[in-house]
Coordinates of C-alpha atoms and ligand atoms in Angstrom, one line a residue:
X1 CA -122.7 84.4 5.3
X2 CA -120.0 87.0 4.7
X3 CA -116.4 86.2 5.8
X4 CA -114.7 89.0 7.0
X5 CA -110.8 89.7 5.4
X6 CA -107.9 89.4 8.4
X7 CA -107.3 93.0 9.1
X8 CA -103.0 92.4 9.7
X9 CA -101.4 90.5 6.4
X10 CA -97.8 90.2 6.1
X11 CA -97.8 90.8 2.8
X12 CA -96.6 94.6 2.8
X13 CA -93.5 92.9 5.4
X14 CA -92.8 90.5 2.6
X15 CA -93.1 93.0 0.1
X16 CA -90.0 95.0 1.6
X17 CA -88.0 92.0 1.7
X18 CA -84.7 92.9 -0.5
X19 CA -84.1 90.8 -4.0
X20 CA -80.5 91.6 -4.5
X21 CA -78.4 92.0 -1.6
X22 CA -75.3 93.2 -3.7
X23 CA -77.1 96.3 -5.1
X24 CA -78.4 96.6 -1.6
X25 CA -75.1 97.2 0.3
X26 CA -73.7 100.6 0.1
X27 CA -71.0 99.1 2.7
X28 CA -69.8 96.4 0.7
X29 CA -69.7 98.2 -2.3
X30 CA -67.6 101.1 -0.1
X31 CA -65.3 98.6 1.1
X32 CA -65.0 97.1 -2.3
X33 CA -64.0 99.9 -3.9
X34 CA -61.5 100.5 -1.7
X35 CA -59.9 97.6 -1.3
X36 CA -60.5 96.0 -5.2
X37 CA -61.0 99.0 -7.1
X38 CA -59.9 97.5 -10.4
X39 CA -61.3 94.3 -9.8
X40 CA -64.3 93.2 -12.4
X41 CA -67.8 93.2 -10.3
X42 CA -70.0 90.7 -13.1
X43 CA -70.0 87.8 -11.0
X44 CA -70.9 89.7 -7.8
X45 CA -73.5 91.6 -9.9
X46 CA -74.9 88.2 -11.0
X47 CA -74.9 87.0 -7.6
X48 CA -76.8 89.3 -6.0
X49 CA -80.4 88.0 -7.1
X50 CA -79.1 84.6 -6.7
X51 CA -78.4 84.6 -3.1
X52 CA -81.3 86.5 -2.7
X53 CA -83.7 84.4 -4.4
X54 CA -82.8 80.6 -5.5
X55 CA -80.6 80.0 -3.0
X56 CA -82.4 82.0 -0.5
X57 CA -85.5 79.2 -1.2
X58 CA -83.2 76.4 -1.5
X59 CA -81.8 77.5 2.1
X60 CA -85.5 77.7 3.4
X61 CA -86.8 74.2 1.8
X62 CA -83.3 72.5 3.1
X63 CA -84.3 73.8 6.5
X64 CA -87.5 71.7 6.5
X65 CA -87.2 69.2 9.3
X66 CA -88.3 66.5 7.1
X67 CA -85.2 67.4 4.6
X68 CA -82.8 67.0 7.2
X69 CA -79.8 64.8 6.7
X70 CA -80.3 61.0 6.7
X71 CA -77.5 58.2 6.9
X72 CA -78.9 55.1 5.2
X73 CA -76.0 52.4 6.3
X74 CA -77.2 49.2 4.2
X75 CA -78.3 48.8 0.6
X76 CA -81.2 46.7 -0.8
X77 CA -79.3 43.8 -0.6
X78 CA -77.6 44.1 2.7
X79 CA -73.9 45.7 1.9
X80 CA -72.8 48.3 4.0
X81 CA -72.9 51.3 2.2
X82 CA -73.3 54.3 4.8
X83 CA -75.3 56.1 2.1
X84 CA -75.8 60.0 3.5
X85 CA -79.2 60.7 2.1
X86 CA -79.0 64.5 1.1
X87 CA -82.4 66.7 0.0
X88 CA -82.8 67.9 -3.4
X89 CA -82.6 71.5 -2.2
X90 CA -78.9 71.0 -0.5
X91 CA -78.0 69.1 -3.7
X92 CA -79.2 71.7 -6.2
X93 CA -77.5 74.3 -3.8
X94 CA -74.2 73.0 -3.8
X95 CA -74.5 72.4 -7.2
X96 CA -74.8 76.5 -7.5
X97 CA -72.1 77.4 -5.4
X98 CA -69.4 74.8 -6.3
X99 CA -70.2 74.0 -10.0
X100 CA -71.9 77.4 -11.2
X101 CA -70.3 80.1 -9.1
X102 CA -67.0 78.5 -8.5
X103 CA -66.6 78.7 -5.0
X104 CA -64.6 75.8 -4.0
X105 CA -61.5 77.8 -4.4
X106 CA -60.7 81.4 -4.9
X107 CA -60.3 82.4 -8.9
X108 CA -60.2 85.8 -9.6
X109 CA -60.1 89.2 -7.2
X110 CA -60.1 87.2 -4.1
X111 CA -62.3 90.2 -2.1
X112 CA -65.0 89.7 -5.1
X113 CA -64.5 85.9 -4.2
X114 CA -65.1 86.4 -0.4
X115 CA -67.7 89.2 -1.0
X116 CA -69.6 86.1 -3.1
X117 CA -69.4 84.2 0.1
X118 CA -70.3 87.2 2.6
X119 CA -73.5 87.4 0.2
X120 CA -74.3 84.0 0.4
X121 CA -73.4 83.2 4.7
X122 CA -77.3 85.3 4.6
X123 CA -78.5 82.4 4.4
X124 CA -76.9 80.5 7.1
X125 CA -75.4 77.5 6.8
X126 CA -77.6 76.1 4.4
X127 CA -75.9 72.9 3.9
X128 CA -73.0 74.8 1.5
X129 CA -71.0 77.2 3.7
X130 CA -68.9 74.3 5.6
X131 CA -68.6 72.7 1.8
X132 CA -67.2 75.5 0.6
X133 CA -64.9 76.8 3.5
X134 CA -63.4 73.1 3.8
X135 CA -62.7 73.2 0.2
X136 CA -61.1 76.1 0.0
X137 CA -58.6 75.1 2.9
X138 CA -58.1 71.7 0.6
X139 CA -57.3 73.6 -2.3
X140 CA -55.1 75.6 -0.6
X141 CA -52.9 73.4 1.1
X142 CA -52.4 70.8 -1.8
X143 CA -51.7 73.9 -3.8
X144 CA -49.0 74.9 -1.5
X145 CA -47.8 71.8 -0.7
X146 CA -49.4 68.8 -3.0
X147 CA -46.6 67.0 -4.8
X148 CA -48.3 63.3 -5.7
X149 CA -51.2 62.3 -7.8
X150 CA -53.9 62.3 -5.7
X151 CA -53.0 65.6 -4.4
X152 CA -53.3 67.1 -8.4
X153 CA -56.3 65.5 -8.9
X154 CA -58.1 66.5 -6.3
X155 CA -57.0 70.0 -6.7
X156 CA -58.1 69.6 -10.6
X157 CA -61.6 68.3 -9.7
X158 CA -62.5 71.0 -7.5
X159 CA -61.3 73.3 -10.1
X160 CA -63.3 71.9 -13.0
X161 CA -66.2 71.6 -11.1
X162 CA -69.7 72.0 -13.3
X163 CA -73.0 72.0 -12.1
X164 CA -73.7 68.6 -13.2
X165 CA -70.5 67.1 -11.5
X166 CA -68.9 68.7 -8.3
X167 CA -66.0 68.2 -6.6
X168 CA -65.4 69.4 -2.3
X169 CA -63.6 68.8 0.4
X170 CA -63.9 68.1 4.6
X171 CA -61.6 68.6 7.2
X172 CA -61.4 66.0 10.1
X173 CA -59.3 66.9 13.2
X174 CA -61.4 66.3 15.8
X175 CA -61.5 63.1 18.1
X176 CA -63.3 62.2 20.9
X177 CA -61.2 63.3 23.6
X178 CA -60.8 66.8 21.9
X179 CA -60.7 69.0 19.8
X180 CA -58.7 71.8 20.7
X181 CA -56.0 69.6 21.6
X182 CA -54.5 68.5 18.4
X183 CA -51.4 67.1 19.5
X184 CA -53.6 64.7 21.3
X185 CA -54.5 63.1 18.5
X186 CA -54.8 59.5 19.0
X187 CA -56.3 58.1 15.1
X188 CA -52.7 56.8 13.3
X189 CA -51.3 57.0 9.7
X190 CA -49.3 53.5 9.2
X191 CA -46.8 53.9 6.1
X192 CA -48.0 51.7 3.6
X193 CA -45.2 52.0 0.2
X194 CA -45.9 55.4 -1.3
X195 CA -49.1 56.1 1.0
X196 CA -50.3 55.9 4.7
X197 CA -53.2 53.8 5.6
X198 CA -55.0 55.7 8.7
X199 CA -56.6 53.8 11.4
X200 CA -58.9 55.3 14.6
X201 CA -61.9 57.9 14.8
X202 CA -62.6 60.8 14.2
X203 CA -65.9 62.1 16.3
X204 CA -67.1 65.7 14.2
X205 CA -66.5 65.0 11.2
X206 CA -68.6 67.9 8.8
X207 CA -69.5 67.9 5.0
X208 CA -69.4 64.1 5.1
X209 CA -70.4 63.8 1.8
X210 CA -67.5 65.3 0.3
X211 CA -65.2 63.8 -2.2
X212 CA -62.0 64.8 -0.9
X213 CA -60.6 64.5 3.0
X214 CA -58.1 66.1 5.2
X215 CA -57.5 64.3 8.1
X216 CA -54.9 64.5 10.9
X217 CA -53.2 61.4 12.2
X218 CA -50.4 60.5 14.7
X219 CA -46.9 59.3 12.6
X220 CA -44.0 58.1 13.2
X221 CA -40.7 60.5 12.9
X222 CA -38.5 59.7 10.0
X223 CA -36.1 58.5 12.2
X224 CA -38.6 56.7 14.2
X225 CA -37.5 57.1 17.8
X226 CA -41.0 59.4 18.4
X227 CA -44.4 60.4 16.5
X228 CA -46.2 63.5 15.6
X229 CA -49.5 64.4 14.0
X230 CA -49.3 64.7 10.5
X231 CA -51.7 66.0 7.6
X232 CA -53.3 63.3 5.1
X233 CA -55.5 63.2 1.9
X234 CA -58.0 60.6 1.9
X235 CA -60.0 60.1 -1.0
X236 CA -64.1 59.4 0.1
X237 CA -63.6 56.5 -2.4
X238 CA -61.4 53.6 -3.9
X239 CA -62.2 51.8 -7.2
X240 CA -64.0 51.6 -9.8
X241 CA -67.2 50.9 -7.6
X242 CA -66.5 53.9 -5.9
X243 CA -66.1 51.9 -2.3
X244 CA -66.1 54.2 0.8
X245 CA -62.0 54.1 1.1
X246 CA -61.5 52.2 4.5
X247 CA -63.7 53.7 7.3
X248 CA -67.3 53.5 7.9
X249 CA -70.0 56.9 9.4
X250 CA -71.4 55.1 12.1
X251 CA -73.8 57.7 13.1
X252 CA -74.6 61.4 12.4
X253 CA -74.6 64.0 14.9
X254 CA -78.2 65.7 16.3
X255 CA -76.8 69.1 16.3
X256 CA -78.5 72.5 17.7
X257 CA -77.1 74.0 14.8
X258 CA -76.0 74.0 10.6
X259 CA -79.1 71.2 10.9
X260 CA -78.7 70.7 7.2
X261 CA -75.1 69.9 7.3
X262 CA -74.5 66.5 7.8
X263 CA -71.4 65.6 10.4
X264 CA -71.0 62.3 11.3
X265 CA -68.9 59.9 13.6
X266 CA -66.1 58.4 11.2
X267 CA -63.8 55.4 12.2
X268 CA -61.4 54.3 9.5
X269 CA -59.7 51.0 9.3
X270 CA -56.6 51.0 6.6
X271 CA -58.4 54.0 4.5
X272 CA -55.6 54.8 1.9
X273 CA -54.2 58.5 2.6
X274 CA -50.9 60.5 1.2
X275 CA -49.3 62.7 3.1
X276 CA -49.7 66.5 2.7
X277 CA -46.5 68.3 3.5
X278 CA -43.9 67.1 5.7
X279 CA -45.6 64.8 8.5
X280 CA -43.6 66.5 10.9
X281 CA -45.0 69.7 9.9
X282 CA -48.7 68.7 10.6
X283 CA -49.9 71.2 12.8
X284 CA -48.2 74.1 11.1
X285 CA -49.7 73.3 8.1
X286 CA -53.2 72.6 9.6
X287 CA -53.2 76.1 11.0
X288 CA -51.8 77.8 8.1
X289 CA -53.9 75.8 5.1
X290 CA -56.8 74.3 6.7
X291 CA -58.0 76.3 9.6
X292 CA -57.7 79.6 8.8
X293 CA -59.6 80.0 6.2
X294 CA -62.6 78.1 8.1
X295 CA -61.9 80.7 10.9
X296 CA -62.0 83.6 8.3
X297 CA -65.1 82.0 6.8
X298 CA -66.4 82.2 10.6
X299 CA -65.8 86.2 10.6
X300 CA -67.6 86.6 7.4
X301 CA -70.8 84.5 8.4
X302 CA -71.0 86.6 11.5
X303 CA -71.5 90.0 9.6
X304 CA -73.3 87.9 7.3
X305 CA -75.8 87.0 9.7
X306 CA -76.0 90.1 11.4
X307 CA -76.6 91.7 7.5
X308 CA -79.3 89.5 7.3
X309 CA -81.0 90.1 11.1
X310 CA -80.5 93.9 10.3
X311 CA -82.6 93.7 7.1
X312 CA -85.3 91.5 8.8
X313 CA -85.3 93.3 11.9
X314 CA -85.5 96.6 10.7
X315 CA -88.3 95.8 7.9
X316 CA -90.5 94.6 10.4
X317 CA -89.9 97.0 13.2
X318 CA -90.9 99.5 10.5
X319 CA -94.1 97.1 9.7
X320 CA -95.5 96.6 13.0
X321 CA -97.5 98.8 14.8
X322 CA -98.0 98.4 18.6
X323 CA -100.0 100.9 20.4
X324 CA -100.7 102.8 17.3
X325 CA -97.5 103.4 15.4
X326 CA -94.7 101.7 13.9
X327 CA -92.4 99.3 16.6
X328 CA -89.4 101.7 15.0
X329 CA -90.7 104.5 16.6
X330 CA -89.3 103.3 20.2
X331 CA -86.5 104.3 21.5
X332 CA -85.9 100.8 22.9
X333 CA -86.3 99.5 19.6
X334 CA -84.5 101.6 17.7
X335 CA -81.7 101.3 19.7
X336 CA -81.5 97.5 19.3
X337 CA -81.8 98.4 15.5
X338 CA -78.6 100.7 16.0
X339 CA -76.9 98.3 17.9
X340 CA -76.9 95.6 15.1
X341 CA -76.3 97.5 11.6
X342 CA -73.0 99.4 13.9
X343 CA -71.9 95.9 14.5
X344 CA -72.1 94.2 11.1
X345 CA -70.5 97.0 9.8
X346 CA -67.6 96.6 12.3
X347 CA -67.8 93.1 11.7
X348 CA -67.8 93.4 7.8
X349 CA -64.8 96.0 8.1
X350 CA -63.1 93.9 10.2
X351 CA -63.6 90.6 7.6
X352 CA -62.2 93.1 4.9
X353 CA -58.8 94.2 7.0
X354 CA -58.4 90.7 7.5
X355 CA -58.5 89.9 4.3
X356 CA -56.0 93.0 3.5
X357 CA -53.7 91.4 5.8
X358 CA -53.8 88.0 4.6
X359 CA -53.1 88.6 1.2
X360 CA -50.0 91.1 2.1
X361 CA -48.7 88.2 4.4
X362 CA -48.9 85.7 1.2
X363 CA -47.7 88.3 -1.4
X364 CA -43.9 88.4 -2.0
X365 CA -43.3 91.5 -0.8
X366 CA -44.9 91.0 2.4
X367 CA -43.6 92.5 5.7
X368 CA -42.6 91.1 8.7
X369 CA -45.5 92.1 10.5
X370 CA -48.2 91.1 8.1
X371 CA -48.8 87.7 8.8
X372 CA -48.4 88.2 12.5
X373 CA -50.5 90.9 12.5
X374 CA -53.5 88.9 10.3
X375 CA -52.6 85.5 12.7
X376 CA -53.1 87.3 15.7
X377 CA -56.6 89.5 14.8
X378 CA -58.4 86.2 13.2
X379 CA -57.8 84.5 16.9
X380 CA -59.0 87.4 18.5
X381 CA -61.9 88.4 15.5
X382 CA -63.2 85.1 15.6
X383 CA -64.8 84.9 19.2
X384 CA -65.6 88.4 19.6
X385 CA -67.4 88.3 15.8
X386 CA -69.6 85.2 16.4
X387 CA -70.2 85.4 19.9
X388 CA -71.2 89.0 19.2
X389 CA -73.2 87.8 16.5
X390 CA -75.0 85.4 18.4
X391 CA -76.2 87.7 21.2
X392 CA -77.6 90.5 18.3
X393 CA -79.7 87.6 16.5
X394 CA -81.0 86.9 19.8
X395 CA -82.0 90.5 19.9
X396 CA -83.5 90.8 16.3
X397 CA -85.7 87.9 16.8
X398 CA -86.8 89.4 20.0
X399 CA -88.5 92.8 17.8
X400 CA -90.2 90.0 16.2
X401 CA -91.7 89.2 19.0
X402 CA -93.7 85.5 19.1
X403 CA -92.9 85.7 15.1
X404 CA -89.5 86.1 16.1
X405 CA -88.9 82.5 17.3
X406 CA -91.5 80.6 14.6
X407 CA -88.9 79.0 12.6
X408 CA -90.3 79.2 9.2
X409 CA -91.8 82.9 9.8
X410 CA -88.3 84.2 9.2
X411 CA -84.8 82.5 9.1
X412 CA -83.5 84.7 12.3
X413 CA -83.8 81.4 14.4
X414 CA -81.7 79.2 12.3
X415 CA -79.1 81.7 12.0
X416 CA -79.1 82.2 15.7
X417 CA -78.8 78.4 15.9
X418 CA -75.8 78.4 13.4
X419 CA -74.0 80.9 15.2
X420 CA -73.7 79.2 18.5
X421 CA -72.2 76.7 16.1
X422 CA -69.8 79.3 14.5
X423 CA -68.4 80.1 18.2
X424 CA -67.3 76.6 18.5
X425 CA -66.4 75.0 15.4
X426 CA -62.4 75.7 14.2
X427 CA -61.4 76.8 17.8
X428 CA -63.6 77.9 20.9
X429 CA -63.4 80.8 22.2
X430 CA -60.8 80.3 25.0
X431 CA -58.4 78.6 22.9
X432 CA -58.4 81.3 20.2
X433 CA -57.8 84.1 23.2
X434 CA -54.8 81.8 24.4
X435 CA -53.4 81.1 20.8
X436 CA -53.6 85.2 20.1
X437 CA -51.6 85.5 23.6
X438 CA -49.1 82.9 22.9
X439 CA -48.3 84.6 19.8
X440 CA -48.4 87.9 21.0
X441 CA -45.4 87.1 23.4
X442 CA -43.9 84.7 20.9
X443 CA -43.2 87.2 18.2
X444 CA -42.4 89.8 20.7
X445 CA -45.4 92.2 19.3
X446 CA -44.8 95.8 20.2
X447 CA -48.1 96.7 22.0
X448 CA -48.6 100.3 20.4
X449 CA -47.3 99.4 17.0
X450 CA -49.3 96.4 16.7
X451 CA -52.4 98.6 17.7
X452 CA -51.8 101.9 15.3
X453 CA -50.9 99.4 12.7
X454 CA -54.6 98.3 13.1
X455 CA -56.2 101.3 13.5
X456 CA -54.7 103.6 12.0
X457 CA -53.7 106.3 15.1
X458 CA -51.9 105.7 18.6
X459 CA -54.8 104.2 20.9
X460 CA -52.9 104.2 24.3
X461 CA -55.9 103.4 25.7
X462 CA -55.8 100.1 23.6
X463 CA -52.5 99.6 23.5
X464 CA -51.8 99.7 27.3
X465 CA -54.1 97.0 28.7
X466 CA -53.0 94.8 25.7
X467 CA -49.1 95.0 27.0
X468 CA -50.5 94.4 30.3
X469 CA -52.1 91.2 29.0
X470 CA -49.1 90.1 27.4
X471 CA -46.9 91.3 30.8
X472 CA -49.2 89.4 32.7
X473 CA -48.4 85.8 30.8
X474 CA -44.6 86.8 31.3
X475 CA -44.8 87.2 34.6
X476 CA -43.9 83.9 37.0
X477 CA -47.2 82.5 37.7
X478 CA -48.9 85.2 35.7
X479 CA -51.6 84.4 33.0
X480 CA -53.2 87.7 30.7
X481 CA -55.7 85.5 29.1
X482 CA -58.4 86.6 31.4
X483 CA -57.0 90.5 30.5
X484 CA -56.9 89.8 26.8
X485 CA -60.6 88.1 26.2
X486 CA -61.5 91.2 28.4
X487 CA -60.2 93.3 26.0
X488 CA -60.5 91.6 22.9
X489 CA -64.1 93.1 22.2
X490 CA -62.7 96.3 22.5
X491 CA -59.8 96.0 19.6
X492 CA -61.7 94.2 17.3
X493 CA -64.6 96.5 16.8
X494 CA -61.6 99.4 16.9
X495 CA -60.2 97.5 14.2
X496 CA -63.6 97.4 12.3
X497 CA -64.8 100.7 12.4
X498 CA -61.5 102.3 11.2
X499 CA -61.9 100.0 8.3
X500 CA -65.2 101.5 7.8
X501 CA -64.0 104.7 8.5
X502 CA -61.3 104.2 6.0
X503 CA -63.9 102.8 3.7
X504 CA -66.1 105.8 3.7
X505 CA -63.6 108.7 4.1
X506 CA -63.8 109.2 7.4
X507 CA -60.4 110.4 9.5
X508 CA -58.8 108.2 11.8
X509 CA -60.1 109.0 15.6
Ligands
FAD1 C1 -71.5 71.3 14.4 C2 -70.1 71.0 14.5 C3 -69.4 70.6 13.4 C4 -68.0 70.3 13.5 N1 -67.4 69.8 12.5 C5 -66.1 69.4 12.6 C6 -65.3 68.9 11.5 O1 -65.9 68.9 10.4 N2 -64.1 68.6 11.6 C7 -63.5 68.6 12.9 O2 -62.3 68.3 13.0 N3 -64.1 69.1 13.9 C8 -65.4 69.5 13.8 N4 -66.1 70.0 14.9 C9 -65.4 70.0 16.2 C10 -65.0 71.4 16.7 O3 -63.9 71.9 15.9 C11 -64.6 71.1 18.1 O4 -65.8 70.9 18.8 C12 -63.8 72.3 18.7 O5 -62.6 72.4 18.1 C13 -63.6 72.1 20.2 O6 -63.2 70.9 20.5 P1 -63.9 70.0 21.6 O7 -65.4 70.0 21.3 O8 -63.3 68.7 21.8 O9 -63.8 70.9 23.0 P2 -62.5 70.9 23.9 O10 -61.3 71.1 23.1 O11 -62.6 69.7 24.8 O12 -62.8 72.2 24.7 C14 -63.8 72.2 25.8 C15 -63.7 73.5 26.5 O13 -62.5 73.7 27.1 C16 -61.9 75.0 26.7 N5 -60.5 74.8 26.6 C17 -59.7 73.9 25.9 N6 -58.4 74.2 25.9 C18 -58.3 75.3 26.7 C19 -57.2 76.1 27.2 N7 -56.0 75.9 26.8 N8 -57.5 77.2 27.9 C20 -58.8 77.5 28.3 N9 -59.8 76.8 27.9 C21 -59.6 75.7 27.1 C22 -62.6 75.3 25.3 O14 -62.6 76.7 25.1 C23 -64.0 74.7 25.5 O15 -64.8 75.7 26.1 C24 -67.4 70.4 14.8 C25 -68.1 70.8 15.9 C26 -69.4 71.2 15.8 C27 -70.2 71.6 17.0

């Protein structure tokens, strides 16, 4: 009996799947050589195939349901150990990024570091991009602050990290009763001689397997007639038996998203902690250090992810026939196509101004306006970015049709998955609106300049509802942030295009 050959493989899809998505993006490369002219491209050139292949496999095998994140609380012979049983693929991936690429912490041209990390957010998640973005926030506030031991050490451990021995950090803010509201903080640090020891829970606590901590606790004043939430190092481990330090992971969360990335319920009970900064200074330094660069990390996985859905999307609308030619060929289609590469590339414009202004406002001859400017677009980049992300995966899984929601057919689903998570983690959307607001008014920001700053050209249609947002919280009994999360779509894909526009020699509209 003959068997007769499928007539549809997938095999010329596949074969138009990219292997180096460095060579493969004019964009970046535009924006690159704008921004980092001078700065040496070998690791990014490097990188490329990496994130494109191996870790592009390692991604795709973490992702298996059966590799999925285990918490194994007693050894053989009964001592609680609250083991977190990671897959091979997740090991061997951090391995890459922290000890091979040097992730952890930015070395080098810091827009070739964050193009590295752009390049590798196509693969979601993946069990390394909370690793690294938590790491660098470490690094970068016991760099700026760190003045005992511990705080050296951990900062020389991520910084000599090989593949064979890697050193990351995790953030843990939130608590059960909230997340937004820090201040709220109920978990304690208790001075203990030249240390704290911190008591209470904390209820999302990501990258649990990390070697390093930041935690925020509730202290008393130095002159003890109040309290205030303070930051604290916590080592994961005391001793020469490497003991978990004073708290136990009592369970980890089933997530809808960043599957592969375990975050766990933490209580700790006397875990040894220093203090990071000034206690009193807490929640500056939690914003400044720790969260921004997780909420910058947020903007770069959304143009990541939309990079990603474009390719996909586009190479197999191009692939599929329907009613006798190519899916690409509709108007309907196409235009869902237009929709998404327009928006990464505002979104990936928009990462690269950001990171513009964030360097100016840490470089000594910043101006006044730089880090208001940079504080105020990452709260208002953030939601717009990965909600807008979110909605445009939706739509690229959609012109895969039935294929498009198949988890393993293509990685469009996970991504989608991870970016609901991305709109939530490091500040919801409300609260980021509200923050941008509150700074808005609080630095006095001149409506127009703060907007042709941005772009590049007056925008009174920009700049005009944006002082009406900011008239409307002056106002007795007023509010604007209804006005401003209206608006803040608007601005920020303003601010990206220019910054494409810029990029590719185009003059300011
Ligand atoms: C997968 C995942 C991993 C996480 N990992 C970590 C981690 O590693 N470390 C960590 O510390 N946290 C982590 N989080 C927690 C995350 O940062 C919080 O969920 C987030 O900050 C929001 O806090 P919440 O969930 O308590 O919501 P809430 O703060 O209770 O907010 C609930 C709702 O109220 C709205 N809201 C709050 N305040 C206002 C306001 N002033 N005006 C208008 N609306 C408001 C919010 O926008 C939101 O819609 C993680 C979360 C997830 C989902």
């Amino acid at each position: 009996m003959t068997r007769t050959t499928p007539r549809l493989r997938f095999d010329a899809f596949l074969a138009t799947h990219s292997d180096d998505w460095y060579v493969d993006d004019p964009l970046l490369h535009r924006l690159l050589d704008r921004h980092a002219p001078d700065a040496d491209r070998a690791r990014l050139v490097a990188w490329g195939p990496t994130v494109a292949g191996r870790l592009r496999a390692l991604a795709e095998e973490s992702a298996c349901p059966e590799n999925a994140p285990r918490l194994r609380h007693r050894d053989a012979h009964d001592r609680r150990v609250d083991e977190v049983v990671l897959p091979a693929s997740t090991l061997e991936a951090l391995s890459v990024v922290h000890g091979e690429a040097g992730l952890g912490a930015v070395r080098g041209d810091p827009f070739v570091h964050y193009a590295m990390t752009y390049l590798l957010a196509q693969n979601g998640e993946a069990g390394v991009a909370c690793s690294l973005a938590c790491t660098d926030g470490l690094v970068r506030a016991l760099d700026a602050l760190g003045d005992a031991g511990p705080h050296r050490t951990a900062v020389r451990q991520v910084r000599e990290s090989l593949p064979d021995g890697y050193v990351h950090g995790a953030q843990f803010v939130t608590e059960i009763q909230g997340g937004s509201d820090v201040p709220a903080n109920e978990a304690r640090a208790v001075p203990d001689g030249d240390r704290y020891r911190i008591h209470g829970q904390k209820w999302f606590c990501s990258n649990i397997a990390a070697d390093w901590f930041l935690v925020t606790a509730r202290s008393r004043t130095a002159t003890g007639d109040g309290t205030h939430v303070g930051l604290f190092l916590v080592p994961a481990y005391r001793g020469p038996g490497r003991e978990r330090n004073g708290y136990t992971i009592d369970r980890l969360k089933d997530k809808l998203g960043t599957r592969e990335l375990a975050t766990a319920e933490v209580m700790f009970d006397g875990a040894e902690a220093w203090a990071v900064g000034p206690t009193e200074r807490g929640l500056a330094h939690l914003l400044r250090y720790v969260l921004t660069p997780s909420r910058f990390a947020c903007v770069l996985f959304a143009a990541a992810a939309l990079r990603r859905a474009e390719r996909i999307a586009g190479e197999y609308a191009r692939f599929r026939e329907a009613f006798g030619r190519p899916i690409a060929e509709y108007p309907l289609v196409s235009r869902t196509l237009e929709q998404i590469a327009t928006a990464r590339a505002a979104a990936l414009g928009c990462a690269f101004e950001l990171l513009r202004l964030w360097e100016a406002a840490e470089s000594p001859d910043r101006q006044d306006h730089h880090a208001t400017d940079f504080r105020i677009l990452l709260s208002l980049a953030k939601p717009v970015l990965t909600r807008q992300a979110t909605a445009l995966l939706h739509e690229a899984m959609s012109i895969l049709g039935g294929n498009g929601i198949e988890e393993r057919f293509s990685p469009l689903p996970r991504l989608y998955r991870d970016s609901a998570i991305m709109e939530i983690w490091e500040g919801p959307h409300n609260v980021l609106f509200t923050q941008a607001l509150n700074d808005l008014c609080r630095f006095q920001v001149d409506a127009e300049a703060f907007v042709e700053r941005l772009l590049g050209s007056p925008r009174p249609e920009i700049a005009g509802p944006l002082a009406a947002a900011m008239d409307g919280r002056t106002r007795p009994g007023g509010d604007g942030t209804v006005a401003l999360a209206g608006l803040a779509p608007t601005l920020v894909r303003a601010v990206g295009q220019a910054a494409v526009d810029r990029a590719s020699g185009v003059p300011a509209r």
